[in-house]
XYZ file of C-alpha atoms in Angstrom:
336
model
C 58.828 83.460 -206.560
C 61.089 85.750 -208.082
C 58.535 88.703 -207.893
C 58.268 87.761 -203.883
C 61.645 88.052 -203.323
C 62.084 91.262 -205.457
C 59.709 92.470 -202.998
C 61.804 91.060 -200.178
C 65.233 92.275 -201.027
C 63.451 95.665 -201.926
C 62.039 96.006 -197.989
C 65.003 94.526 -196.528
C 68.177 96.744 -196.085
C 70.160 94.453 -193.799
C 71.458 96.779 -191.686
C 74.787 96.277 -189.618
C 73.030 95.850 -186.272
C 71.249 93.123 -187.906
C 73.976 91.392 -189.132
C 75.620 92.100 -185.814
C 72.719 90.141 -183.865
C 72.955 87.288 -186.298
C 76.648 87.187 -186.010
C 75.849 86.984 -182.024
C 73.731 83.974 -182.831
C 76.645 82.142 -183.615
C 79.058 83.211 -180.246
C 79.902 80.811 -177.301
C 79.266 81.886 -174.283
C 82.154 79.921 -172.314
C 84.605 77.464 -173.256
C 81.747 74.597 -172.748
C 79.069 75.996 -173.788
C 77.309 74.864 -177.205
C 76.719 77.300 -180.082
C 73.479 78.092 -181.017
C 72.045 77.691 -184.528
C 68.651 78.833 -185.936
C 68.089 76.801 -188.402
C 64.492 77.244 -190.964
C 63.451 74.000 -193.200
C 61.070 75.002 -196.325
C 58.927 71.512 -194.645
C 58.666 69.081 -192.737
C 59.144 66.025 -194.870
C 60.617 62.766 -194.727
C 62.716 63.513 -197.434
C 64.584 65.150 -195.310
C 65.802 61.775 -192.976
C 69.658 63.002 -192.608
C 68.440 66.105 -190.975
C 66.385 64.492 -188.585
C 68.869 61.809 -188.567
C 71.465 64.426 -187.342
C 69.018 65.558 -184.296
C 67.642 62.779 -182.932
C 71.440 61.006 -182.974
C 72.637 63.758 -180.969
C 75.334 64.133 -183.880
C 74.927 68.181 -183.786
C 75.841 68.104 -180.137
C 78.836 66.500 -180.951
C 79.602 69.239 -183.157
C 78.749 71.206 -179.791
C 76.338 73.080 -182.045
C 72.574 73.709 -180.234
C 70.258 73.455 -183.137
C 66.648 75.434 -182.940
C 64.802 73.709 -186.054
C 62.028 75.411 -187.246
C 59.361 74.781 -190.309
C 59.191 77.910 -192.553
C 56.241 76.143 -194.383
C 57.585 77.695 -198.207
C 60.779 78.497 -200.016
C 59.977 82.616 -199.682
C 58.680 82.327 -196.281
C 62.416 79.996 -195.619
C 64.471 83.013 -197.806
C 62.525 86.221 -196.093
C 63.496 84.748 -192.479
C 67.366 84.116 -193.736
C 67.611 87.425 -195.244
C 66.088 88.954 -192.178
C 68.329 87.242 -189.926
C 65.802 85.773 -188.163
C 67.429 82.249 -188.839
C 70.893 81.915 -189.416
C 70.976 78.438 -191.548
C 68.090 77.343 -194.242
C 67.036 74.108 -195.637
C 65.560 74.958 -198.863
C 65.668 74.533 -202.822
C 69.070 76.152 -204.304
C 66.817 78.122 -206.956
C 66.299 80.279 -203.997
C 69.385 81.371 -203.886
C 69.462 82.145 -207.710
C 66.515 84.131 -207.629
C 68.300 86.081 -204.666
C 71.252 86.506 -206.906
C 69.132 87.578 -209.862
C 67.722 90.711 -207.961
C 71.400 91.571 -207.429
C 71.904 91.055 -203.757
C 74.848 92.843 -201.957
C 74.703 89.684 -199.061
C 74.399 86.425 -201.252
C 72.840 83.380 -200.243
C 75.726 80.843 -200.562
C 75.013 76.579 -200.627
C 77.432 74.869 -198.439
C 75.870 71.295 -198.101
C 73.895 69.619 -200.287
C 71.167 67.203 -198.490
C 69.048 65.639 -201.306
C 70.333 64.933 -204.852
C 67.297 64.345 -206.438
C 63.559 65.639 -206.906
C 61.267 64.167 -204.315
C 58.064 63.899 -205.921
C 56.362 60.819 -207.505
C 53.822 61.125 -210.146
C 50.673 59.673 -209.124
C 47.438 58.472 -210.948
C 43.582 58.169 -210.452
C 43.353 54.812 -211.816
C 45.614 51.603 -211.913
C 47.813 51.938 -215.038
C 49.511 48.845 -216.327
C 52.582 49.532 -218.378
C 53.022 52.902 -217.911
C 54.450 55.068 -220.706
C 54.522 59.114 -220.035
C 52.942 59.844 -223.519
C 49.549 58.510 -221.077
C 49.887 61.959 -219.943
C 49.072 63.440 -223.541
C 45.094 64.848 -223.551
C 44.871 63.965 -220.089
C 44.487 66.452 -216.652
C 47.675 66.648 -214.546
C 47.311 68.651 -211.068
C 51.285 69.878 -210.846
C 52.688 72.304 -207.998
C 53.453 75.370 -207.592
C 54.864 77.807 -210.725
C 58.459 78.526 -210.299
C 59.076 76.099 -207.442
C 61.484 73.286 -207.895
C 58.652 70.543 -208.222
C 56.956 72.041 -210.704
C 59.652 72.827 -212.917
C 61.664 69.444 -212.296
C 58.309 68.080 -213.519
C 58.193 69.940 -216.571
C 61.703 69.175 -217.307
C 60.363 65.603 -217.345
C 57.880 66.066 -219.396
C 59.717 68.032 -221.845
C 62.450 64.756 -221.836
C 59.347 62.826 -222.893
C 58.573 64.980 -225.653
C 55.330 66.425 -224.011
C 54.523 69.954 -223.765
C 52.716 70.365 -220.663
C 51.114 74.178 -221.351
C 50.164 72.286 -224.825
C 49.551 68.658 -224.622
C 47.780 68.145 -221.495
C 45.587 69.946 -218.838
C 48.327 71.352 -216.367
C 46.541 73.097 -213.259
C 49.110 74.730 -211.425
C 47.088 77.273 -209.008
C 46.687 74.644 -206.083
C 48.658 75.326 -203.307
C 51.196 73.163 -201.919
C 49.404 71.746 -198.701
C 46.074 71.318 -200.315
C 47.179 69.292 -203.408
C 46.866 66.103 -202.049
C 42.694 67.254 -200.911
C 42.284 68.636 -203.927
C 43.150 65.249 -205.895
C 41.314 63.146 -203.465
C 38.676 65.425 -203.946
C 38.199 64.467 -207.603
C 40.516 67.354 -209.499
C 42.946 65.948 -212.008
C 43.440 62.269 -213.458
C 47.383 62.725 -212.562
C 49.085 64.560 -209.558
C 52.281 64.788 -208.891
C 53.209 64.926 -204.668
C 55.767 64.277 -202.747
C 55.942 61.453 -199.992
C 54.579 60.412 -197.895
C 51.027 61.777 -198.969
C 51.928 59.713 -202.420
C 51.821 56.550 -200.120
C 49.238 57.566 -198.096
C 47.359 57.947 -201.247
C 48.440 54.180 -202.246
C 47.506 52.366 -198.495
C 43.883 54.439 -198.735
C 43.196 53.221 -202.626
C 42.902 56.746 -203.558
C 45.396 56.676 -206.069
C 48.767 54.588 -207.530
C 52.408 55.489 -207.683
C 53.140 54.978 -211.310
C 56.712 57.177 -211.797
C 59.042 59.280 -209.893
C 60.549 62.720 -210.969
C 63.362 61.910 -209.396
C 64.548 59.263 -211.228
C 63.540 61.128 -214.383
C 65.193 64.301 -214.106
C 68.400 63.299 -212.899
C 70.748 64.246 -210.208
C 70.908 67.751 -208.684
C 71.519 70.115 -205.785
C 67.622 69.752 -204.697
C 67.667 70.698 -200.880
C 70.805 72.309 -200.119
C 71.543 74.044 -196.395
C 72.435 77.928 -197.484
C 73.706 80.951 -195.286
C 73.915 84.550 -196.240
C 77.821 85.443 -197.357
C 78.395 87.574 -194.064
C 77.241 85.262 -191.403
C 79.579 82.297 -193.042
C 82.504 84.892 -192.938
C 81.637 85.325 -189.403
C 81.060 81.869 -187.776
C 83.249 79.716 -189.880
C 84.021 77.141 -187.383
C 79.891 77.229 -186.995
C 79.590 76.532 -190.702
C 82.163 73.452 -189.911
C 81.240 71.950 -187.136
C 77.002 72.045 -188.721
C 78.297 70.274 -192.011
C 80.436 67.999 -190.530
C 77.184 66.449 -188.116
C 75.342 66.830 -191.539
C 77.830 64.158 -193.143
C 78.386 61.722 -190.219
C 73.899 61.677 -190.688
C 74.764 60.951 -194.236
C 76.849 58.215 -193.314
C 74.347 56.603 -191.060
C 71.225 56.819 -193.385
C 73.546 54.725 -195.683
C 74.691 51.823 -193.174
C 71.290 51.415 -191.851
C 68.003 50.050 -193.355
C 64.779 51.882 -193.380
C 63.193 50.572 -190.397
C 66.117 51.730 -188.482
C 66.216 54.877 -190.216
C 62.480 55.261 -189.403
C 62.441 54.728 -185.652
C 65.531 57.477 -185.454
C 62.897 59.721 -187.214
C 59.554 58.653 -186.250
C 59.072 61.531 -183.520
C 59.210 64.480 -186.002
C 56.007 62.960 -187.464
C 53.993 61.980 -184.736
C 51.014 61.865 -187.163
C 52.186 59.465 -189.773
C 51.515 55.621 -188.996
C 55.384 54.086 -189.339
C 54.551 51.754 -191.891
C 54.509 54.331 -194.265
C 57.354 55.834 -192.674
C 59.369 53.085 -193.617
C 58.038 52.726 -197.427
C 58.957 56.338 -197.841
C 62.327 55.935 -196.473
C 62.865 53.091 -198.287
C 61.665 54.526 -201.962
C 64.091 57.574 -201.257
C 66.838 55.415 -200.166
C 66.351 53.267 -203.404
C 66.422 56.093 -206.096
C 69.114 57.606 -204.550
C 67.647 60.611 -202.821
C 69.486 61.598 -199.751
C 73.161 63.122 -200.942
C 76.000 60.682 -199.783
C 78.141 63.659 -198.528
C 77.209 67.558 -198.410
C 79.120 68.318 -201.679
C 77.683 70.064 -204.265
C 78.917 69.581 -207.649
C 79.121 71.463 -210.749
C 77.418 68.808 -213.215
C 74.526 68.597 -210.539
C 74.870 72.748 -210.294
C 74.399 72.668 -214.705
C 71.624 70.642 -214.331
C 69.798 72.592 -212.152
C 70.483 75.500 -214.105
C 69.357 73.405 -217.129
C 65.603 72.707 -215.290
C 65.496 76.132 -214.205
C 66.044 77.298 -217.982
C 63.941 75.077 -219.606
C 60.718 76.251 -217.099
C 61.527 80.060 -218.176
C 62.719 81.357 -214.629
C 66.183 81.404 -215.152
C 67.305 85.495 -215.814
C 71.120 84.448 -216.054
C 73.439 81.139 -215.933
C 74.411 81.815 -212.289
C 77.616 80.252 -212.007
C 78.634 77.568 -209.364
C 81.629 78.956 -207.974
C 79.330 82.616 -207.302
C 77.194 80.768 -205.105
C 78.468 77.308 -203.790
C 80.967 76.976 -201.614
C 82.116 73.474 -201.098
C 85.436 74.104 -198.774
C 83.595 73.125 -195.836
C 81.768 69.667 -196.915
C 85.153 68.528 -198.516
C 86.557 69.158 -195.158
C 84.061 66.721 -193.652
C 84.406 64.222 -195.965
C 88.072 64.275 -194.984
C-alpha cells in the first residue's frame, strides 16, 4: 500500500482549484438547504452498521446533511479518491492516513470520528475444531489477508502474541485479492482462513467452515475504521464536520440501545443479497465483542496500539503521534 500511495502523492499536485471545488461541495445554497457531502467507504460491510443506521434513520438529514455514499473497494482506492477531492470524507482504516503522512503530505489526512474499535476478522477452520488453541496453527496452511492492510497486520500481531511466527511457523498465503479470499478457501485453499463477516457466517451456514476465534478480541482496541478528511477540507468546512460527527454519534447510541434484530431491519436494505438471519447473526457477533465504537473519540491508547500493530508487521517507518493525525475536537463536542 505504501508504494501505491507514494505514487498517488507523486502525481497529485492538489492544486488550488481542486481545493476550491472540494470546499464548494460543503457550501449551502440557501438557508433551508442541506449541505452535500460525498463519503467514500472502503468496502460495503456490516462491520459499518452504525453508518448505515445514520443513513436509514435520517440522522444525517436531521443534522442538515445530504450524504452521498460511494463504495470504493479498497484502502488505496479510497485514499486516492480523498486526495483527489472526489470524496470529502473517507471511511477507511487509520493506517492509510499514516501511510500518507509517511510520504510527507503537505495536506495531511486527519482522523476525526471513530466507527469501529477492533479488527473485524475471524479465524475460520475448514474442519470442526474442539478446544481450539492458537498453537494448533503451527505447520498448517493459513490463508491470510493482503500484505500491508490492517486485517493482515492484526492477524500477524495476534499470531505473534501467541508465540507463532507467521512467516516461519506456518505456510502463510497472502497473495489472494480481498474479494476472492472466501472463494479460494471454499475451493480448497488453506486449512484455516481469516475472514470478515458476513463471509465467515455464510461459510458456517453452508457447512464449508467453522468460526473458532476472533482476531478483533485478540488484537485489542484500536482505531480500526475511522472517518477522515483532508486538513484543508476540514479547515473550510468545520460546521459540516461537526454536524457529520454529531450524526455518527447519534447512530452509535442508537446501535447501543437497540437489539441485533432491530439494527438488522434498519440496515438490511444496504445488503439486499444477504439473508436476514445472517445479518442478525453478524451484528450480534460484532456487538458482543465490542467492535462498534460507543463514541467517535479516538483515544491515544488505541492509537498507540495501532502503531504497535503496524510496527510489528514492519509497515511503520516512524511512530506518527496521536496529536499529528487525530482531531478529537468534533467527537468531544458530539459527546457533550
